[in-house]
Amino acid sequence: MKNYGKPANRIVYAKALSNDVKLFEIASPYIAQKALPGQFVVIRHREEGERIPLTIADLDRTKGTITIIFQEVGKTTKDLGTLKEGALLLDVLGPLGVPTEIERFGTVVCIGGGVGAAVIYPIAKALKSAGNRTIAIIGARTKELIILEDKFREITDELYLTTDDGSYGRKGFVSDELKRLIEQGCKIDRSWAIGPAVMMKAVANLTRPYGIRTIVSLNPIMIDGTGMCGGCRVQIGTETKFACVDGPEFDGHAVDFDLLMKRLSTYTREEKCALQSYEHERRLEPADKIKTSNSAL
Ligand SMILES: Cc1cc2nc3c(=O)[nH]c(=O)nc-3n(C[C@H](O)[C@H](O)[C@H](O)COP(=O)(O)OP(=O)(O)OC[C@H]3O[C@@H](n4cnc5c(N)ncnc54)[C@H](O)[C@@H]3O)c2cc1C
Ligand code: FES
């Protein structure tokens, strides 16, 4: 790895995990000292940029770095993805959120859908270190989008892969694989499901009749990430909670997923417009003039 020195917020290592999934290792000594599995950071990578929450997918306390893995889904994540090793991020705030409850539960199943695999990786790693028999089910739409397979192999007792189109692993959804395990008599003491809301809902509906406690990590729109704006409110049973300070993990059997999905689509039109104008601007600019958040690059 190149040595760029260690001013906080510098990207010390960057790698594309697939066409639209990027990994950044960021110098962030204070966050690296404090962060625990299940926590996230809020990043604003440039002065006029939006604040976005991203999970701390890994960390190295000795080097003082944290790792984020993100999918380029809209304007901010696509712009972030243009940054290279050595670039400075303007703000990295964290660690935020309540850490995952890590104990020796027995047999645990960690289910990650799409980029949710990056979010569940540190949780699976910590559960394994705590002495659990750790099974992971990782799924994506297609082979290209399966990430961290080797890392999961290192830290799990069993790993199952699924793709929607059957291009890798078993054809189908992660919930189909979980159903197969349950029907084969696998006794599961606790499960985690992290990915698109529709996937977490399917897993929670599957495990409910079996009484398998299922923890999900919710991804509502967040702004401050510290409990002030109310943007991330979610309904858990009869209670309204703020995912940034009360979560992001909650009992999947109590989450109102329909409300979450409705709230996630509130700004679809604006998000689409922002992405279109961003891509239009990028097409107009010569490659060597495309702005990055770090003018020193
Ligand atoms: C606690 C938490 C942890 C997350 N961890 C990861 C991660 O590790 N990797 C990853 O790829 N993604 C993660 N996300 C989702 C990520 O924050 C969004 O994909 C990102 O904000 C999209 O921004 P955009 O401008 O590129 O896309 P947009 O076009 O603005 O939006 C695309 C989608 O992202 C959602 N979104 C937009 N803005 C926000 C926001 N400020 N907060 C949350 N969701 C938003 C929208 O509802 C929409 O569904 C996490 C979200 C939360 C709440
Ligand atoms: S992001 Fe503002 S209250 Fe949670």
JSON list of C-alpha atoms and ligand atoms in Angstrom, two decimals, residues 40 42 220-233 241-245, ligand 2:
[
{"chain": "A", "resi": 40, "resn": "PHE", "atom": "CA", "xyz": [-21.66, 3.72, 10.82]},
{"chain": "A", "resi": 42, "resn": "VAL", "atom": "CA", "xyz": [-21.83, 10.06, 8.07]},
{"chain": "A", "resi": 220, "resn": "PRO", "atom": "CA", "xyz": [-33.93, 5.13, 6.14]},
{"chain": "A", "resi": 221, "resn": "ILE", "atom": "CA", "xyz": [-32.79, 8.49, 4.79]},
{"chain": "A", "resi": 222, "resn": "MET", "atom": "CA", "xyz": [-30.51, 10.12, 7.36]},
{"chain": "A", "resi": 223, "resn": "ILE", "atom": "CA", "xyz": [-29.32, 13.70, 7.52]},
{"chain": "A", "resi": 224, "resn": "ASP", "atom": "CA", "xyz": [-27.57, 14.65, 10.77]},
{"chain": "A", "resi": 225, "resn": "GLY", "atom": "CA", "xyz": [-27.21, 11.08, 12.07]},
{"chain": "A", "resi": 226, "resn": "THR", "atom": "CA", "xyz": [-27.42, 12.30, 15.66]},
{"chain": "A", "resi": 227, "resn": "GLY", "atom": "CA", "xyz": [-31.14, 12.27, 16.49]},
{"chain": "A", "resi": 228, "resn": "MET", "atom": "CA", "xyz": [-31.95, 15.90, 15.68]},
{"chain": "A", "resi": 229, "resn": "CYS", "atom": "CA", "xyz": [-33.73, 16.06, 12.30]},
{"chain": "A", "resi": 230, "resn": "GLY", "atom": "CA", "xyz": [-36.24, 13.21, 12.58]},
{"chain": "A", "resi": 231, "resn": "GLY", "atom": "CA", "xyz": [-35.59, 12.21, 8.96]},
{"chain": "A", "resi": 232, "resn": "CYS", "atom": "CA", "xyz": [-34.73, 8.63, 9.88]},
{"chain": "A", "resi": 233, "resn": "ARG", "atom": "CA", "xyz": [-37.84, 7.86, 11.92]},
{"chain": "A", "resi": 241, "resn": "LYS", "atom": "CA", "xyz": [-37.75, 5.32, 16.80]},
{"chain": "A", "resi": 242, "resn": "PHE", "atom": "CA", "xyz": [-34.89, 7.21, 15.18]},
{"chain": "A", "resi": 243, "resn": "ALA", "atom": "CA", "xyz": [-32.69, 4.72, 13.32]},
{"chain": "A", "resi": 244, "resn": "CYS", "atom": "CA", "xyz": [-29.55, 6.84, 13.77]},
{"chain": "A", "resi": 245, "resn": "VAL", "atom": "CA", "xyz": [-29.57, 6.87, 17.58]},
{"chain": "B", "resi": 2, "resn": "FES", "atom": "S1", "xyz": [-30.76, 11.28, 10.86]},
{"chain": "B", "resi": 2, "resn": "FES", "atom": "FE1", "xyz": [-31.68, 12.96, 11.83]},
{"chain": "B", "resi": 2, "resn": "FES", "atom": "S2", "xyz": [-32.71, 12.10, 13.49]},
{"chain": "B", "resi": 2, "resn": "FES", "atom": "FE2", "xyz": [-31.70, 10.42, 12.59]}
]
